[in-house]
């Protein structure tokens, strides 16, 4: 298969209101949309939305690498005799720009799945699931507003609600968590995300105070580089901890699975395809984690709909799908890109389209 045409366009998505995390406050997301066309007129789509503070390259480097890769790929054949996906893996293996790599990989996998006339998730895993359950990300700051947002999300079918913590006094976080728990009762799942914003001592104190509110899990309570602290916290915390920012490469996964205690540092790993360099590296990490008894789920990096579509296919292909994925961020943007697409949320879930590839309109 020869790639005949390639197009790159900048993407700018504005958030309806600022989103505060322990690392930064976001008002806009910028990146690039990619289209590649094969000799039979099929079009594969990809997207690069770098997030440097989470481990990707800068926006300027992303563009440079993306245009370089596009120039090379236009002259390349995707050798289906190698299984297609293996060729993609080999072609992109030297690339050290995760967001650019993600865009090229996604576009090529979209094309390959179209050629094989299967949804992309079935290319990744023939036994992929049809539905992907999604959590709601709560963005309000004050307890009363959070409670109202939680009630609305739960009524829309989101059984898992995610709340950002850390970066403020624990008393304030506890009040916010309490408000959400009281708003949805005990049947709703409450997911916390500290974005590495606590020290080990602060995390230990905070997690102990939050146990009565029955969190489903807490993402990245301590800085990404402190894996042993993460392991110590997991041993003393009755609910699962999840590694998010701590997982940016296969080497980091190995460190999480092989700690000094002999046990994995966490019970869950969070897969961000944009940060990990694509769907294939993320799926391989999920499979390795599963062998060690560690579950996984997929989240976006505040990405556009093309990236979220790829992430939904990855989530459907994971070894286990019992944890909700973090793909319900489209409503956070002022304007969806594009406005109509087959990945709209229904009852807190995404139904994977039956169309070949990503199934997105071009």
GROMACS .gro file of C-alpha atoms in nm:
model
  362
    1UNK     CA    1   0.000   0.000   0.000
    2UNK     CA    2   0.149   0.331  -0.111
    3UNK     CA    3   0.057   0.656   0.060
    4UNK     CA    4  -0.043   0.900  -0.213
    5UNK     CA    5  -0.151   1.213  -0.027
    6UNK     CA    6  -0.084   1.372   0.311
    7UNK     CA    7  -0.235   1.680   0.474
    8UNK     CA    8  -0.158   1.850   0.807
    9UNK     CA    9  -0.365   2.128   0.965
   10UNK     CA   10  -0.331   2.303   1.302
   11UNK     CA   11  -0.600   2.242   1.566
   12UNK     CA   12  -0.699   2.477   1.846
   13UNK     CA   13  -0.962   2.374   2.102
   14UNK     CA   14  -1.077   2.625   2.363
   15UNK     CA   15  -1.206   2.504   2.698
   16UNK     CA   16  -1.542   2.637   2.809
   17UNK     CA   17  -1.385   2.721   3.146
   18UNK     CA   18  -1.033   2.683   3.284
   19UNK     CA   19  -0.942   2.334   3.404
   20UNK     CA   20  -0.712   2.338   3.707
   21UNK     CA   21  -0.483   2.046   3.792
   22UNK     CA   22  -0.196   2.021   4.041
   23UNK     CA   23   0.046   2.091   3.754
   24UNK     CA   24  -0.121   2.364   3.547
   25UNK     CA   25  -0.440   2.543   3.452
   26UNK     CA   26  -0.561   2.483   3.097
   27UNK     CA   27  -0.770   2.718   2.886
   28UNK     CA   28  -0.683   2.591   2.538
   29UNK     CA   29  -0.538   2.281   2.368
   30UNK     CA   30  -0.335   2.307   2.048
   31UNK     CA   31  -0.203   2.050   1.807
   32UNK     CA   32  -0.231   1.912   1.456
   33UNK     CA   33  -0.478   1.703   1.256
   34UNK     CA   34  -0.341   1.461   0.999
   35UNK     CA   35  -0.495   1.295   0.693
   36UNK     CA   36  -0.317   1.027   0.485
   37UNK     CA   37  -0.460   0.878   0.166
   38UNK     CA   38  -0.373   0.544   0.006
   39UNK     CA   39  -0.365   0.453  -0.363
   40UNK     CA   40  -0.730   0.344  -0.357
   41UNK     CA   41  -0.861   0.668  -0.210
   42UNK     CA   42  -0.904   0.557   0.151
   43UNK     CA   43  -0.821   0.824   0.410
   44UNK     CA   44  -0.674   0.757   0.754
   45UNK     CA   45  -0.687   1.021   1.025
   46UNK     CA   46  -0.451   1.102   1.310
   47UNK     CA   47  -0.404   1.377   1.565
   48UNK     CA   48  -0.116   1.517   1.767
   49UNK     CA   49  -0.200   1.721   2.080
   50UNK     CA   50   0.127   1.754   2.276
   51UNK     CA   51   0.125   1.805   2.650
   52UNK     CA   52   0.488   1.873   2.757
   53UNK     CA   53   0.419   1.881   3.131
   54UNK     CA   54   0.294   1.522   3.102
   55UNK     CA   55   0.595   1.397   2.906
   56UNK     CA   56   0.541   1.479   2.539
   57UNK     CA   57   0.743   1.703   2.313
   58UNK     CA   58   0.668   2.075   2.272
   59UNK     CA   59   0.420   2.203   2.014
   60UNK     CA   60   0.701   2.335   1.789
   61UNK     CA   61   0.900   2.010   1.804
   62UNK     CA   62   0.583   1.812   1.739
   63UNK     CA   63   0.523   2.003   1.417
   64UNK     CA   64   0.884   1.957   1.301
   65UNK     CA   65   0.883   1.585   1.367
   66UNK     CA   66   0.536   1.537   1.223
   67UNK     CA   67   0.628   1.704   0.895
   68UNK     CA   68   0.950   1.503   0.876
   69UNK     CA   69   0.765   1.176   0.936
   70UNK     CA   70   0.500   1.267   0.682
   71UNK     CA   71   0.766   1.337   0.422
   72UNK     CA   72   0.926   0.997   0.481
   73UNK     CA   73   0.597   0.808   0.499
   74UNK     CA   74   0.480   0.941   0.163
   75UNK     CA   75   0.759   0.743   0.002
   76UNK     CA   76   0.698   0.429   0.205
   77UNK     CA   77   0.494   0.118   0.151
   78UNK     CA   78   0.298  -0.042   0.432
   79UNK     CA   79   0.399  -0.403   0.383
   80UNK     CA   80   0.093  -0.612   0.459
   81UNK     CA   81   0.317  -0.918   0.428
   82UNK     CA   82   0.462  -0.807   0.764
   83UNK     CA   83   0.117  -0.791   0.916
   84UNK     CA   84   0.077  -0.419   0.863
   85UNK     CA   85   0.089  -0.331   1.232
   86UNK     CA   86   0.440  -0.472   1.262
   87UNK     CA   87   0.554  -0.245   0.977
   88UNK     CA   88   0.398   0.055   1.153
   89UNK     CA   89   0.573  -0.041   1.475
   90UNK     CA   90   0.912  -0.073   1.303
   91UNK     CA   91   0.869   0.248   1.104
   92UNK     CA   92   0.796   0.452   1.417
   93UNK     CA   93   1.029   0.277   1.665
   94UNK     CA   94   1.312   0.536   1.637
   95UNK     CA   95   1.078   0.833   1.692
   96UNK     CA   96   1.112   1.008   2.029
   97UNK     CA   97   0.827   1.254   1.996
   98UNK     CA   98   0.519   1.083   2.146
   99UNK     CA   99   0.247   1.314   2.015
  100UNK     CA  100   0.381   1.318   1.658
  101UNK     CA  101   0.430   0.942   1.671
  102UNK     CA  102   0.073   0.901   1.794
  103UNK     CA  103  -0.067   1.098   1.502
  104UNK     CA  104   0.118   0.903   1.234
  105UNK     CA  105   0.048   0.567   1.397
  106UNK     CA  106  -0.323   0.638   1.435
  107UNK     CA  107  -0.361   0.747   1.073
  108UNK     CA  108  -0.179   0.437   0.944
  109UNK     CA  109  -0.375   0.201   1.169
  110UNK     CA  110  -0.697   0.366   1.052
  111UNK     CA  111  -0.595   0.290   0.693
  112UNK     CA  112  -0.494  -0.068   0.771
  113UNK     CA  113  -0.823  -0.142   0.945
  114UNK     CA  114  -1.014   0.007   0.653
  115UNK     CA  115  -0.825  -0.215   0.410
  116UNK     CA  116  -0.909  -0.520   0.623
  117UNK     CA  117  -1.270  -0.396   0.655
  118UNK     CA  118  -1.276  -0.417   1.034
  119UNK     CA  119  -1.315  -0.158   1.311
  120UNK     CA  120  -0.975  -0.048   1.441
  121UNK     CA  121  -1.034  -0.216   1.779
  122UNK     CA  122  -1.071  -0.553   1.602
  123UNK     CA  123  -0.738  -0.495   1.431
  124UNK     CA  124  -0.588  -0.455   1.780
  125UNK     CA  125  -0.785  -0.739   1.937
  126UNK     CA  126  -1.026  -0.968   1.748
  127UNK     CA  127  -1.224  -1.007   2.073
  128UNK     CA  128  -1.260  -0.633   2.136
  129UNK     CA  129  -1.569  -0.512   2.317
  130UNK     CA  130  -1.853  -0.317   2.155
  131UNK     CA  131  -1.913  -0.067   2.439
  132UNK     CA  132  -1.668   0.142   2.642
  133UNK     CA  133  -1.787   0.289   2.972
  134UNK     CA  134  -1.666   0.644   3.039
  135UNK     CA  135  -1.616   0.850   3.354
  136UNK     CA  136  -1.728   1.211   3.389
  137UNK     CA  137  -1.462   1.469   3.474
  138UNK     CA  138  -1.597   1.721   3.725
  139UNK     CA  139  -1.447   2.066   3.675
  140UNK     CA  140  -1.618   2.294   3.931
  141UNK     CA  141  -1.413   2.417   4.228
  142UNK     CA  142  -1.658   2.489   4.510
  143UNK     CA  143  -1.840   2.204   4.688
  144UNK     CA  144  -2.191   2.326   4.603
  145UNK     CA  145  -2.113   2.361   4.233
  146UNK     CA  146  -1.936   2.025   4.233
  147UNK     CA  147  -2.238   1.858   4.392
  148UNK     CA  148  -2.468   1.998   4.125
  149UNK     CA  149  -2.230   1.893   3.847
  150UNK     CA  150  -2.206   1.545   3.998
  151UNK     CA  151  -2.585   1.505   4.016
  152UNK     CA  152  -2.623   1.613   3.654
  153UNK     CA  153  -2.349   1.376   3.533
  154UNK     CA  154  -2.488   1.083   3.730
  155UNK     CA  155  -2.835   1.146   3.588
  156UNK     CA  156  -2.682   1.133   3.239
  157UNK     CA  157  -2.554   0.781   3.303
  158UNK     CA  158  -2.201   0.849   3.426
  159UNK     CA  159  -2.158   0.602   3.712
  160UNK     CA  160  -1.792   0.697   3.763
  161UNK     CA  161  -1.713   1.059   3.857
  162UNK     CA  162  -1.358   1.191   3.852
  163UNK     CA  163  -1.248   1.476   4.077
  164UNK     CA  164  -0.917   1.663   4.077
  165UNK     CA  165  -0.754   1.690   4.420
  166UNK     CA  166  -0.425   1.826   4.565
  167UNK     CA  167  -0.291   2.177   4.515
  168UNK     CA  168  -0.514   2.306   4.797
  169UNK     CA  169  -0.552   2.237   5.174
  170UNK     CA  170  -0.671   1.885   5.248
  171UNK     CA  171  -0.967   2.029   5.439
  172UNK     CA  172  -1.090   2.188   5.116
  173UNK     CA  173  -1.039   1.868   4.919
  174UNK     CA  174  -1.225   1.669   5.183
  175UNK     CA  175  -1.518   1.911   5.165
  176UNK     CA  176  -1.525   1.878   4.787
  177UNK     CA  177  -1.508   1.497   4.797
  178UNK     CA  178  -1.778   1.486   5.066
  179UNK     CA  179  -2.006   1.706   4.855
  180UNK     CA  180  -1.975   1.476   4.553
  181UNK     CA  181  -2.029   1.160   4.759
  182UNK     CA  182  -2.338   1.303   4.924
  183UNK     CA  183  -2.473   1.420   4.588
  184UNK     CA  184  -2.465   1.075   4.424
  185UNK     CA  185  -2.491   0.844   4.724
  186UNK     CA  186  -2.299   0.521   4.768
  187UNK     CA  187  -2.389   0.375   4.429
  188UNK     CA  188  -2.173   0.620   4.233
  189UNK     CA  189  -1.801   0.550   4.187
  190UNK     CA  190  -1.575   0.834   4.294
  191UNK     CA  191  -1.235   0.856   4.125
  192UNK     CA  192  -0.967   1.096   4.256
  193UNK     CA  193  -0.675   1.243   4.063
  194UNK     CA  194  -0.391   1.421   4.243
  195UNK     CA  195  -0.166   1.467   3.937
  196UNK     CA  196   0.138   1.404   4.159
  197UNK     CA  197   0.056   1.708   4.371
  198UNK     CA  198   0.120   1.563   4.718
  199UNK     CA  199   0.438   1.467   4.901
  200UNK     CA  200   0.439   1.114   5.044
  201UNK     CA  201   0.346   1.244   5.390
  202UNK     CA  202   0.071   1.468   5.253
  203UNK     CA  203  -0.064   1.184   5.040
  204UNK     CA  204  -0.071   0.945   5.335
  205UNK     CA  205  -0.265   1.196   5.546
  206UNK     CA  206  -0.502   1.290   5.264
  207UNK     CA  207  -0.579   0.934   5.155
  208UNK     CA  208  -0.646   0.831   5.516
  209UNK     CA  209  -0.893   1.117   5.557
  210UNK     CA  210  -1.067   1.031   5.229
  211UNK     CA  211  -1.114   0.658   5.297
  212UNK     CA  212  -1.464   0.709   5.452
  213UNK     CA  213  -1.589   0.847   5.119
  214UNK     CA  214  -1.506   0.515   4.949
  215UNK     CA  215  -1.298   0.629   4.651
  216UNK     CA  216  -1.281   0.382   4.365
  217UNK     CA  217  -0.913   0.475   4.325
  218UNK     CA  218  -0.670   0.766   4.333
  219UNK     CA  219  -0.450   0.853   4.036
  220UNK     CA  220  -0.090   0.957   4.095
  221UNK     CA  221  -0.095   1.079   4.458
  222UNK     CA  222   0.282   1.154   4.460
  223UNK     CA  223   0.527   1.284   4.198
  224UNK     CA  224   0.588   1.053   3.904
  225UNK     CA  225   0.955   0.993   3.980
  226UNK     CA  226   0.891   0.860   4.334
  227UNK     CA  227   0.786   0.505   4.250
  228UNK     CA  228   0.892   0.360   4.585
  229UNK     CA  229   0.680   0.617   4.770
  230UNK     CA  230   0.390   0.514   4.549
  231UNK     CA  231   0.453   0.150   4.644
  232UNK     CA  232   0.463   0.231   5.016
  233UNK     CA  233   0.139   0.425   4.991
  234UNK     CA  234  -0.035   0.140   4.810
  235UNK     CA  235   0.062  -0.104   5.086
  236UNK     CA  236  -0.111   0.115   5.347
  237UNK     CA  237  -0.410   0.233   5.140
  238UNK     CA  238  -0.722   0.013   5.133
  239UNK     CA  239  -0.832   0.124   4.785
  240UNK     CA  240  -0.632   0.102   4.459
  241UNK     CA  241  -0.379   0.362   4.354
  242UNK     CA  242  -0.316   0.423   3.986
  243UNK     CA  243   0.002   0.532   3.809
  244UNK     CA  244  -0.065   0.805   3.554
  245UNK     CA  245   0.221   1.055   3.506
  246UNK     CA  246   0.459   0.781   3.629
  247UNK     CA  247   0.390   0.582   3.310
  248UNK     CA  248   0.552   0.736   3.003
  249UNK     CA  249   0.757   0.445   2.862
  250UNK     CA  250   0.812   0.068   2.884
  251UNK     CA  251   1.102   0.136   3.123
  252UNK     CA  252   0.870   0.324   3.356
  253UNK     CA  253   0.621   0.036   3.345
  254UNK     CA  254   0.898  -0.206   3.441
  255UNK     CA  255   0.987   0.013   3.739
  256UNK     CA  256   0.622   0.018   3.848
  257UNK     CA  257   0.589  -0.360   3.825
  258UNK     CA  258   0.924  -0.447   3.986
  259UNK     CA  259   0.961  -0.255   4.313
  260UNK     CA  260   1.179  -0.324   4.618
  261UNK     CA  261   0.887  -0.490   4.796
  262UNK     CA  262   0.851  -0.746   4.520
  263UNK     CA  263   0.496  -0.626   4.452
  264UNK     CA  264   0.375  -0.382   4.186
  265UNK     CA  265   0.376  -0.021   4.307
  266UNK     CA  266   0.009   0.018   4.212
  267UNK     CA  267  -0.294  -0.191   4.128
  268UNK     CA  268  -0.382   0.010   3.816
  269UNK     CA  269  -0.200   0.188   3.535
  270UNK     CA  270  -0.348   0.473   3.332
  271UNK     CA  271  -0.281   0.466   2.959
  272UNK     CA  272  -0.258   0.798   2.775
  273UNK     CA  273  -0.194   0.707   2.408
  274UNK     CA  274  -0.077   1.060   2.328
  275UNK     CA  275   0.189   1.043   2.600
  276UNK     CA  276   0.286   0.681   2.532
  277UNK     CA  277   0.337   0.738   2.159
  278UNK     CA  278   0.031   0.561   2.020
  279UNK     CA  279  -0.215   0.276   2.057
  280UNK     CA  280   0.033  -0.005   1.997
  281UNK     CA  281   0.278   0.087   2.277
  282UNK     CA  282  -0.016   0.147   2.512
  283UNK     CA  283  -0.174  -0.190   2.432
  284UNK     CA  284   0.156  -0.370   2.485
  285UNK     CA  285   0.192  -0.205   2.826
  286UNK     CA  286  -0.163  -0.304   2.921
  287UNK     CA  287  -0.088  -0.665   2.829
  288UNK     CA  288   0.234  -0.666   3.032
  289UNK     CA  289   0.059  -0.510   3.331
  290UNK     CA  290  -0.221  -0.766   3.313
  291UNK     CA  291   0.033  -1.049   3.344
  292UNK     CA  292   0.142  -0.894   3.675
  293UNK     CA  293  -0.217  -0.867   3.798
  294UNK     CA  294  -0.237  -0.492   3.735
  295UNK     CA  295  -0.546  -0.350   3.562
  296UNK     CA  296  -0.549  -0.062   3.314
  297UNK     CA  297  -0.781   0.194   3.162
  298UNK     CA  298  -0.745   0.465   2.899
  299UNK     CA  299  -0.770   0.841   2.935
  300UNK     CA  300  -0.730   1.126   2.691
  301UNK     CA  301  -0.491   1.416   2.739
  302UNK     CA  302  -0.765   1.674   2.675
  303UNK     CA  303  -0.747   1.572   2.310
  304UNK     CA  304  -0.965   1.628   2.006
  305UNK     CA  305  -1.223   1.383   1.876
  306UNK     CA  306  -0.981   1.198   1.644
  307UNK     CA  307  -0.750   1.114   1.934
  308UNK     CA  308  -1.045   1.023   2.156
  309UNK     CA  309  -1.181   0.794   1.885
  310UNK     CA  310  -0.849   0.609   1.873
  311UNK     CA  311  -0.842   0.592   2.252
  312UNK     CA  312  -1.194   0.445   2.255
  313UNK     CA  313  -1.082   0.167   2.020
  314UNK     CA  314  -0.783   0.103   2.246
  315UNK     CA  315  -1.011   0.087   2.552
  316UNK     CA  316  -1.232  -0.166   2.373
  317UNK     CA  317  -0.927  -0.382   2.301
  318UNK     CA  318  -0.780  -0.389   2.654
  319UNK     CA  319  -0.745  -0.719   2.842
  320UNK     CA  320  -1.015  -0.602   3.085
  321UNK     CA  321  -1.283  -0.339   3.044
  322UNK     CA  322  -1.433  -0.317   3.392
  323UNK     CA  323  -1.279   0.025   3.469
  324UNK     CA  324  -1.433   0.331   3.306
  325UNK     CA  325  -1.208   0.523   3.068
  326UNK     CA  326  -1.150   0.898   3.075
  327UNK     CA  327  -1.280   0.989   2.731
  328UNK     CA  328  -1.575   1.213   2.813
  329UNK     CA  329  -1.396   1.545   2.776
  330UNK     CA  330  -1.559   1.665   2.454
  331UNK     CA  331  -1.817   1.868   2.643
  332UNK     CA  332  -1.537   2.066   2.809
  333UNK     CA  333  -1.456   2.240   2.480
  334UNK     CA  334  -1.634   2.545   2.346
  335UNK     CA  335  -1.677   2.379   2.007
  336UNK     CA  336  -1.645   2.010   1.924
  337UNK     CA  337  -1.419   1.911   1.630
  338UNK     CA  338  -1.611   1.804   1.425
  339UNK     CA  339  -1.955   1.898   1.556
  340UNK     CA  340  -2.115   1.564   1.460
  341UNK     CA  341  -1.934   1.232   1.499
  342UNK     CA  342  -2.015   0.870   1.590
  343UNK     CA  343  -1.843   0.885   1.932
  344UNK     CA  344  -2.114   1.079   2.111
  345UNK     CA  345  -2.175   0.956   2.466
  346UNK     CA  346  -2.495   0.763   2.537
  347UNK     CA  347  -2.585   0.675   2.896
  348UNK     CA  348  -2.224   0.728   3.003
  349UNK     CA  349  -2.088   0.495   2.733
  350UNK     CA  350  -1.937   0.505   2.386
  351UNK     CA  351  -2.053   0.248   2.134
  352UNK     CA  352  -1.771   0.157   1.898
  353UNK     CA  353  -1.884   0.213   1.536
  354UNK     CA  354  -1.909  -0.096   1.317
  355UNK     CA  355  -1.754   0.093   1.024
  356UNK     CA  356  -1.400  -0.006   0.918
  357UNK     CA  357  -1.112   0.186   1.076
  358UNK     CA  358  -1.197   0.470   1.310
  359UNK     CA  359  -1.531   0.522   1.140
  360UNK     CA  360  -1.495   0.900   1.147
  361UNK     CA  361  -1.620   1.125   0.867
  362UNK     CA  362  -1.337   1.278   0.662
   0.00000   0.00000   0.00000
